[in-house]
Coordinates of C-alpha atoms in Angstrom, one line a residue:
M1 CA 71.1 -20.4 287.6
K2 CA 67.8 -18.6 287.8
K3 CA 69.3 -16.2 290.3
L4 CA 72.2 -15.4 287.9
I5 CA 69.8 -14.8 285.0
L6 CA 67.7 -12.5 287.3
V7 CA 70.8 -10.4 288.4
F8 CA 71.9 -10.1 284.8
A9 CA 68.5 -8.9 283.7
L10 CA 68.3 -6.3 286.5
L11 CA 71.8 -4.9 285.6
N12 CA 70.7 -4.6 281.9
F13 CA 67.5 -2.9 282.9
Q14 CA 69.3 -0.3 285.0
H15 CA 71.7 0.3 282.1
L16 CA 68.8 0.7 279.6
A17 CA 66.9 2.9 282.1
Y18 CA 70.0 5.2 282.5
A19 CA 70.5 5.3 278.8
Q20 CA 66.9 6.3 278.1
T21 CA 66.9 9.0 280.9
P22 CA 66.2 12.3 279.1
A23 CA 69.1 14.9 279.3
V24 CA 68.9 17.4 282.1
P25 CA 67.6 20.7 280.8
V26 CA 70.4 23.3 280.5
N27 CA 69.3 26.3 282.5
S28 CA 71.1 29.6 282.9
E29 CA 72.7 28.5 286.1
T30 CA 74.0 25.4 284.6
S31 CA 75.2 27.4 281.6
T32 CA 77.1 29.8 283.8
K33 CA 78.7 26.8 285.5
L34 CA 79.6 25.2 282.3
N35 CA 81.1 28.5 280.8
A36 CA 82.9 29.3 284.1
P37 CA 86.3 28.1 282.8
V38 CA 86.0 30.4 279.8
E39 CA 85.1 33.5 281.9
D40 CA 87.8 32.6 284.4
Q41 CA 90.2 32.6 281.6
K42 CA 89.1 36.1 280.5
D43 CA 89.3 37.3 284.0
E44 CA 92.8 35.8 284.3
D45 CA 93.8 37.6 281.0
Q46 CA 92.3 40.9 282.2
K47 CA 94.0 40.4 285.6
E48 CA 97.3 39.7 283.9
Q49 CA 96.9 42.8 281.7
T50 CA 96.1 44.9 284.7
E51 CA 99.0 43.5 286.6
L52 CA 101.2 44.1 283.6
K53 CA 99.9 47.7 283.4
L54 CA 100.6 48.2 287.1
V55 CA 104.1 46.8 286.7
T56 CA 104.7 49.0 283.7
T57 CA 103.4 52.0 285.6
A58 CA 105.4 51.1 288.7
K59 CA 108.4 50.7 286.5
S60 CA 107.8 54.1 284.9
S61 CA 107.2 55.7 288.2
S62 CA 110.3 54.1 289.6
E63 CA 112.3 56.2 287.1
F64 CA 111.6 59.3 289.1
P65 CA 113.1 61.0 290.9
K66 CA 116.4 60.7 289.0
L67 CA 119.5 62.7 288.7
E68 CA 121.1 63.9 285.5
F69 CA 124.6 65.4 285.6
K70 CA 126.8 67.5 283.4
S71 CA 130.0 69.4 283.8
Y72 CA 132.4 71.8 282.2
G73 CA 135.6 73.6 283.1
Y74 CA 138.6 75.4 281.7
M75 CA 141.9 77.0 282.5
V76 CA 143.6 80.0 280.9
F77 CA 147.2 80.8 280.1
G78 CA 147.8 84.3 279.0
Q79 CA 149.9 87.5 278.8
R80 CA 148.8 91.1 278.8
E81 CA 150.2 94.5 278.7
T82 CA 149.5 96.8 281.7
F83 CA 151.0 99.8 283.4
K84 CA 153.2 100.1 286.6
T85 CA 151.3 103.1 288.0
V86 CA 149.0 105.8 286.9
Q87 CA 152.0 108.1 286.5
N88 CA 154.0 105.6 284.4
L89 CA 152.1 104.7 281.2
K90 CA 154.8 102.7 279.6
P91 CA 153.2 99.2 279.0
I92 CA 154.8 96.2 280.7
I93 CA 154.1 92.6 280.0
R94 CA 152.6 90.3 282.7
R95 CA 151.9 86.6 282.3
E96 CA 149.2 84.7 284.1
M97 CA 147.8 81.2 284.7
D98 CA 144.3 80.7 286.0
L99 CA 142.1 77.7 286.7
A100 CA 139.2 79.9 285.7
E101 CA 136.2 77.7 286.4
I102 CA 134.9 74.2 286.9
A103 CA 131.2 73.8 287.1
F104 CA 129.0 70.9 288.0
E105 CA 125.4 71.0 286.8
G106 CA 122.7 68.7 288.1
E107 CA 119.0 68.1 287.5
Y108 CA 116.8 66.3 289.9
L109 CA 113.9 65.2 287.7
L110 CA 110.9 64.8 290.1
N111 CA 108.6 63.7 287.3
E112 CA 108.0 64.4 283.7
N113 CA 107.0 68.0 284.3
S114 CA 109.0 69.2 287.2
K115 CA 112.6 69.3 288.3
I116 CA 115.2 71.0 290.5
E117 CA 118.2 72.4 288.7
F118 CA 121.4 73.5 290.4
E119 CA 124.9 74.4 289.5
V120 CA 128.0 74.6 291.6
E121 CA 131.0 76.6 290.4
I122 CA 134.5 76.5 291.6
E123 CA 136.3 79.6 290.3
H124 CA 140.0 80.3 290.3
G125 CA 140.7 77.1 292.2
G126 CA 138.3 77.7 295.0
V127 CA 138.9 79.2 298.4
G128 CA 139.9 77.8 301.8
T129 CA 141.5 78.6 305.1
T130 CA 144.3 76.9 306.9
I131 CA 146.1 77.2 310.3
E132 CA 149.7 78.2 310.2
F133 CA 152.4 78.5 312.9
D134 CA 154.4 81.7 312.7
P135 CA 157.6 81.3 314.8
F136 CA 158.5 85.0 314.4
E137 CA 155.3 86.3 316.0
E138 CA 156.2 87.0 319.6
F139 CA 156.7 83.5 321.1
G140 CA 155.2 81.7 318.2
E141 CA 151.6 82.1 317.1
F142 CA 149.0 79.9 315.3
E143 CA 147.3 81.9 312.6
S144 CA 144.3 81.2 310.4
E145 CA 144.9 82.4 306.8
I146 CA 143.1 82.4 303.5
E147 CA 144.9 80.2 301.1
K148 CA 143.5 81.3 297.7
G149 CA 141.6 84.1 296.2
G150 CA 139.0 82.0 294.4
E151 CA 135.4 81.2 295.4
V152 CA 132.9 78.4 295.5
V153 CA 129.5 79.6 294.4
L154 CA 126.0 78.3 293.8
P155 CA 124.9 80.5 290.9
E156 CA 121.8 78.5 290.1
F157 CA 119.3 76.6 292.3
Y158 CA 115.7 76.6 291.3
Y159 CA 112.6 74.5 291.0
K160 CA 110.9 74.4 287.6
K161 CA 107.4 73.3 286.9
T162 CA 106.1 72.9 283.3
F163 CA 102.4 73.0 282.5
T164 CA 102.3 71.2 279.2
K165 CA 98.7 71.9 278.3
T166 CA 99.2 75.7 278.5
H167 CA 103.0 75.7 277.6
T168 CA 103.7 77.6 280.7
A169 CA 106.7 77.2 283.1
L170 CA 107.2 78.4 286.6
K171 CA 110.7 79.0 288.1
V172 CA 111.3 79.6 291.8
G173 CA 114.8 80.0 293.2
K174 CA 118.0 81.5 291.8
F175 CA 118.1 81.5 288.0
P176 CA 119.9 83.4 285.2
V177 CA 118.8 87.0 284.6
F178 CA 117.8 86.9 280.9
I179 CA 119.2 90.3 279.9
A180 CA 122.7 89.7 278.6
L181 CA 124.7 87.1 276.6
G182 CA 127.2 86.6 279.5
S183 CA 124.3 85.6 281.8
V184 CA 122.9 82.9 279.5
L185 CA 125.9 81.7 277.4
T186 CA 127.9 80.4 280.4
K187 CA 129.0 77.1 278.9
P188 CA 132.3 77.1 276.8
S189 CA 130.7 75.2 273.9
R190 CA 128.1 77.9 273.4
T191 CA 130.5 80.6 272.2
A192 CA 133.7 80.6 270.1
S193 CA 135.5 83.1 272.2
I194 CA 136.8 82.3 275.7
I195 CA 133.9 84.0 277.4
A196 CA 130.7 85.4 275.8
S197 CA 131.6 89.1 276.5
D198 CA 134.9 90.7 277.5
V199 CA 133.2 94.0 278.5
E200 CA 130.0 93.1 280.4
G201 CA 131.9 93.1 283.6
R202 CA 132.6 96.9 283.2
M203 CA 128.9 97.6 283.3
I204 CA 126.7 94.9 284.8
P205 CA 127.2 91.8 287.0
V206 CA 129.2 89.0 285.4
G207 CA 127.2 85.7 285.1
W208 CA 124.2 87.4 286.6
T209 CA 121.7 85.2 288.5
E210 CA 119.2 86.4 291.1
M211 CA 116.7 84.9 293.5
G212 CA 113.0 85.3 292.7
V213 CA 110.0 84.0 290.8
Q214 CA 109.7 83.8 287.0
L215 CA 106.8 82.8 284.8
E216 CA 107.4 81.7 281.2
Q217 CA 104.8 81.4 278.5
K218 CA 105.6 79.9 275.1
Y219 CA 103.6 80.5 272.0
N220 CA 104.9 78.8 268.9
A221 CA 108.5 80.0 268.6
F222 CA 108.1 82.9 271.1
T223 CA 108.8 82.8 274.8
L224 CA 107.6 85.6 277.1
R225 CA 109.3 85.9 280.5
G226 CA 108.2 87.9 283.5
A227 CA 110.1 87.8 286.8
A228 CA 110.3 89.5 290.2
I229 CA 113.9 89.2 291.5
S230 CA 116.1 90.6 294.2
G231 CA 117.5 94.0 293.4
L232 CA 121.0 95.6 293.5
N233 CA 122.6 97.5 296.3
S234 CA 123.9 100.9 295.2
E235 CA 126.4 101.1 298.1
F236 CA 128.7 99.0 296.0
F237 CA 128.4 100.8 292.6
R238 CA 131.8 101.7 291.5
T239 CA 133.4 103.7 288.6
Y240 CA 135.1 100.6 287.0
S241 CA 132.1 98.3 287.0
W242 CA 129.1 100.8 287.1
V243 CA 126.2 98.9 288.7
G244 CA 128.0 95.5 288.5
G245 CA 129.4 95.8 292.0
G246 CA 125.8 96.1 293.3
Y247 CA 125.3 92.4 292.8
Q248 CA 124.7 91.2 296.4
R249 CA 127.3 88.5 296.8
H250 CA 129.3 90.3 299.6
F251 CA 127.1 89.0 302.5
E252 CA 125.5 85.7 303.5
T253 CA 122.0 87.1 302.8
S254 CA 120.6 89.6 300.2
N255 CA 118.7 92.6 301.2
A256 CA 115.2 92.4 299.6
D257 CA 113.6 95.7 300.5
D258 CA 113.7 96.7 296.9
I259 CA 112.5 94.0 294.4
A260 CA 113.4 94.4 290.7
T261 CA 111.3 93.3 287.7
L262 CA 112.5 91.6 284.6
I263 CA 110.6 91.1 281.4
S264 CA 111.8 89.6 278.1
L265 CA 110.5 88.3 274.8
E266 CA 112.5 85.7 272.9
W267 CA 112.1 84.3 269.4
G268 CA 113.8 81.0 268.9
D269 CA 116.5 79.9 271.3
V270 CA 119.3 82.3 272.1
V271 CA 121.2 79.7 274.3
K272 CA 121.3 77.2 271.4
G273 CA 122.4 79.7 268.8
S274 CA 119.1 80.3 267.0
G275 CA 117.3 83.2 268.6
I276 CA 116.7 86.9 269.2
A277 CA 115.5 88.4 272.4
I278 CA 114.7 91.8 273.9
G279 CA 114.4 92.6 277.6
R280 CA 114.0 95.2 280.3
Y281 CA 115.4 95.1 283.9
Q282 CA 114.2 97.8 286.3
G283 CA 114.7 98.1 290.1
N284 CA 115.3 100.6 292.8
T285 CA 118.5 100.1 294.8
T286 CA 118.2 102.5 297.7
G287 CA 116.2 100.2 300.0
N288 CA 118.9 97.5 299.7
R289 CA 121.6 99.7 301.2
Y290 CA 122.9 98.7 304.6
K291 CA 123.4 102.4 305.7
V292 CA 119.6 103.1 305.6
D293 CA 120.0 106.7 306.9
K294 CA 122.7 107.8 304.4
M295 CA 120.5 108.0 301.3
T296 CA 116.7 108.5 301.0
E297 CA 116.5 109.4 297.3
D298 CA 115.6 106.7 294.7
A299 CA 118.4 105.2 292.7
V300 CA 116.6 103.2 290.0
V301 CA 118.6 101.0 287.6
T302 CA 117.0 100.5 284.2
L303 CA 118.5 98.2 281.5
D304 CA 117.2 97.7 278.0
S305 CA 118.8 95.0 276.0
A306 CA 118.6 93.2 272.6
M307 CA 120.7 90.1 271.9
A308 CA 120.9 87.5 269.2
T309 CA 122.7 84.3 268.3
Y310 CA 122.3 82.7 265.0
K311 CA 124.0 80.2 262.7
Y312 CA 123.5 79.7 259.0
E313 CA 125.4 76.7 257.7
R314 CA 129.1 77.6 258.6
V315 CA 128.6 81.2 259.5
G316 CA 127.6 82.2 263.0
F317 CA 126.6 85.5 264.6
A318 CA 126.4 86.6 268.2
G319 CA 125.7 90.2 269.3
E320 CA 124.1 92.3 272.0
L321 CA 123.2 95.9 272.7
I322 CA 122.5 97.2 276.3
Y323 CA 121.4 100.7 277.3
G324 CA 121.6 101.5 281.0
D325 CA 120.2 104.3 283.2
L326 CA 120.9 105.1 286.8
S327 CA 118.7 107.8 288.3
N328 CA 120.3 110.2 290.8
S329 CA 123.7 108.9 289.9
D330 CA 125.3 112.1 291.3
I331 CA 123.6 111.6 294.7
V332 CA 124.7 107.9 294.8
S333 CA 128.2 109.0 294.1
Q334 CA 128.2 111.6 296.9
R335 CA 126.7 109.2 299.4
N336 CA 129.1 106.4 298.5
A337 CA 132.1 108.7 298.7
T338 CA 131.5 109.1 302.5
L339 CA 131.3 105.4 303.3
G340 CA 133.9 104.0 305.5
G341 CA 135.8 100.7 306.1
L342 CA 135.8 98.1 303.4
A343 CA 132.8 99.7 301.6
K344 CA 134.7 103.0 301.0
P345 CA 135.2 103.4 297.2
K346 CA 138.0 105.9 297.5
G347 CA 138.6 107.3 294.1
F348 CA 136.1 105.1 292.4
A349 CA 132.9 106.7 293.7
P350 CA 131.9 108.8 290.6
L351 CA 129.2 107.2 288.5
G352 CA 127.8 107.8 285.1
H353 CA 124.1 108.5 284.6
K354 CA 123.8 106.5 281.4
A355 CA 125.8 103.6 280.0
V356 CA 125.9 101.7 276.7
L357 CA 127.4 98.4 275.6
E358 CA 127.7 97.0 272.1
S359 CA 129.1 93.7 271.0
V360 CA 129.3 91.8 267.7
Q361 CA 131.0 88.5 266.9
L362 CA 131.2 86.7 263.6
S363 CA 132.4 83.1 263.4
Y364 CA 133.1 80.6 260.6
D365 CA 133.5 76.8 260.8
A366 CA 136.7 76.4 258.7
F367 CA 136.9 72.7 259.4
E368 CA 135.0 70.1 261.4
D369 CA 135.2 71.1 265.1
F370 CA 137.5 74.0 264.2
T371 CA 135.9 77.6 264.2
V372 CA 137.6 80.9 263.7
Y373 CA 136.0 84.2 264.8
V374 CA 136.4 88.0 265.1
K375 CA 134.8 90.2 267.7
A376 CA 134.3 93.9 268.3
E377 CA 133.0 95.4 271.6
H378 CA 132.5 98.8 273.0
V379 CA 131.3 100.0 276.5
D380 CA 131.0 103.5 277.9
T381 CA 129.7 103.8 281.4
F382 CA 129.9 107.7 281.3
A383 CA 127.8 108.1 278.2
D384 CA 125.9 110.8 280.1
V385 CA 126.4 112.3 283.6
Q386 CA 124.4 114.2 286.2
G387 CA 125.2 117.1 288.6
T388 CA 128.9 117.8 289.2
I389 CA 130.1 114.4 287.9
N390 CA 132.5 114.7 285.0
K391 CA 132.7 112.3 282.1
N392 CA 135.7 110.0 282.5
Q393 CA 137.0 109.0 279.1
R394 CA 139.0 106.2 280.7
Y395 CA 135.8 104.1 280.9
D396 CA 134.9 104.6 277.2
V397 CA 136.6 101.3 276.1
S398 CA 136.8 99.5 272.7
K399 CA 138.1 96.0 272.3
R400 CA 138.8 94.0 269.1
S401 CA 139.7 90.4 269.2
A402 CA 140.2 87.3 266.9
G403 CA 140.9 83.7 267.6
F404 CA 139.7 80.1 267.2
V405 CA 138.2 77.2 269.1
W406 CA 139.2 73.6 268.3
F407 CA 137.4 70.6 269.8
F408 CA 140.2 68.3 269.3
D409 CA 139.0 65.3 271.4
T410 CA 135.4 64.4 272.1
A411 CA 134.4 67.2 274.5
A412 CA 137.8 68.7 275.1
F413 CA 138.7 72.0 273.5
L414 CA 141.5 74.5 272.9
K415 CA 140.7 78.2 272.5
F416 CA 142.9 81.1 271.5
Q417 CA 142.1 84.8 271.6
F418 CA 144.2 87.8 270.7
L419 CA 142.7 91.1 271.9
R420 CA 143.5 94.8 271.6
E421 CA 142.0 97.4 273.9
N422 CA 142.0 101.2 273.7
T423 CA 140.2 104.0 275.5
E424 CA 139.1 107.5 274.6
L425 CA 141.4 108.9 277.3
L426 CA 144.2 110.9 275.6
G427 CA 147.7 109.7 276.3
L428 CA 146.7 106.2 277.4
P429 CA 148.3 103.8 274.8
E430 CA 146.5 100.8 273.3
T431 CA 147.3 97.5 275.0
S432 CA 147.1 93.9 273.8
Q433 CA 146.4 90.6 275.4
A434 CA 146.7 86.9 274.3
N435 CA 145.1 83.9 276.0
F436 CA 144.9 80.2 275.5
A437 CA 142.1 78.3 277.2
F438 CA 142.1 74.6 277.6
G439 CA 139.1 72.7 279.0
F440 CA 136.1 70.4 278.4
D441 CA 132.3 70.8 278.1
L442 CA 130.0 67.7 278.3
D443 CA 127.1 69.9 277.3
R444 CA 128.4 69.9 273.7
F445 CA 126.6 66.5 273.2
N446 CA 123.2 67.9 273.9

């Protein structure tokens, strides 16, 4: 019994002793250990936030590069008055159908500030070759023939880098020459008429794009452009298209011994129908000739242009004015006249020294998605001549047209244009032309 009392007393003593033991002082190390769960929780939260940020950044980065895609195309049905021969000027009517153009535009967005833009055009149904078997050729012969007279072209392919802090942009590659409406208003939804200009092709290249480097600087609503681009080749200047034939699309490569310069100043946005722009193109063309020993004199092409597009409520305006100058045009004519083979111009060697083009179009939105318009244009590529070259009134042309565009279904449209053309050549009667165009343009939604 005594032993049990003694054990019980010892147990109570240990309990009392433990209860009376002073608390262990809380030093900094202990405090750190005690607060560790809280700090760990903060670390965990920061870690989660960091991971979330990384995931967000990775997700954002994963959006590039990406491809954006647009397309447009149209076909034309029309009839026109023309002549049988130069000696017979009684107009006859011809009807035509043409799958004029289908274009595929793409943008590879590399990041928020840089992209690669390209456009592929299939004109007039494209072009191709095929092998045929001709049983009437000797004992039968396999032949390779061209099936269609169209073409597949890559009019645009360039890299663009935008420097957002300075509002500067750099373009390297093949891009539109910002000198005429026909070069910048290539999409059907940008103009009421079937094409931006019906007379540009008689003076300058149609849908003009060139390879080179361009720098753009924006300041408020103004954009200043300066570019060094490949020049024209005067061997292919012709009477009916002035310097337009010098656009180097005949060969696989372009001669770049003569580089042209392009400078323009734009207010607003001409492409989107709210801007005005002036520009100057200048470049020698002699160095780009293939027959380097046939001509040594300079043949400089200078183009000064002003163009505008603007819309106020339902009324729209589009117009341009281009003055052109070709130095030593008489010498170019003489040298070209002696070319041989496919380059021989025959009777189309004479060239004017100065040329002028004027175009005005007024449009009115009569109803939703239905616009009517009238247009007047004039081009004279013999406005002035040099040497022994005579003025040719046949190439002093005026055109007047009227029509409508109707977007009848989402991006699909129907256009109609009636056009009358006359020249200053005495005895050449006025002719008329009527065209329907049917197509689509996904760019209308942008």
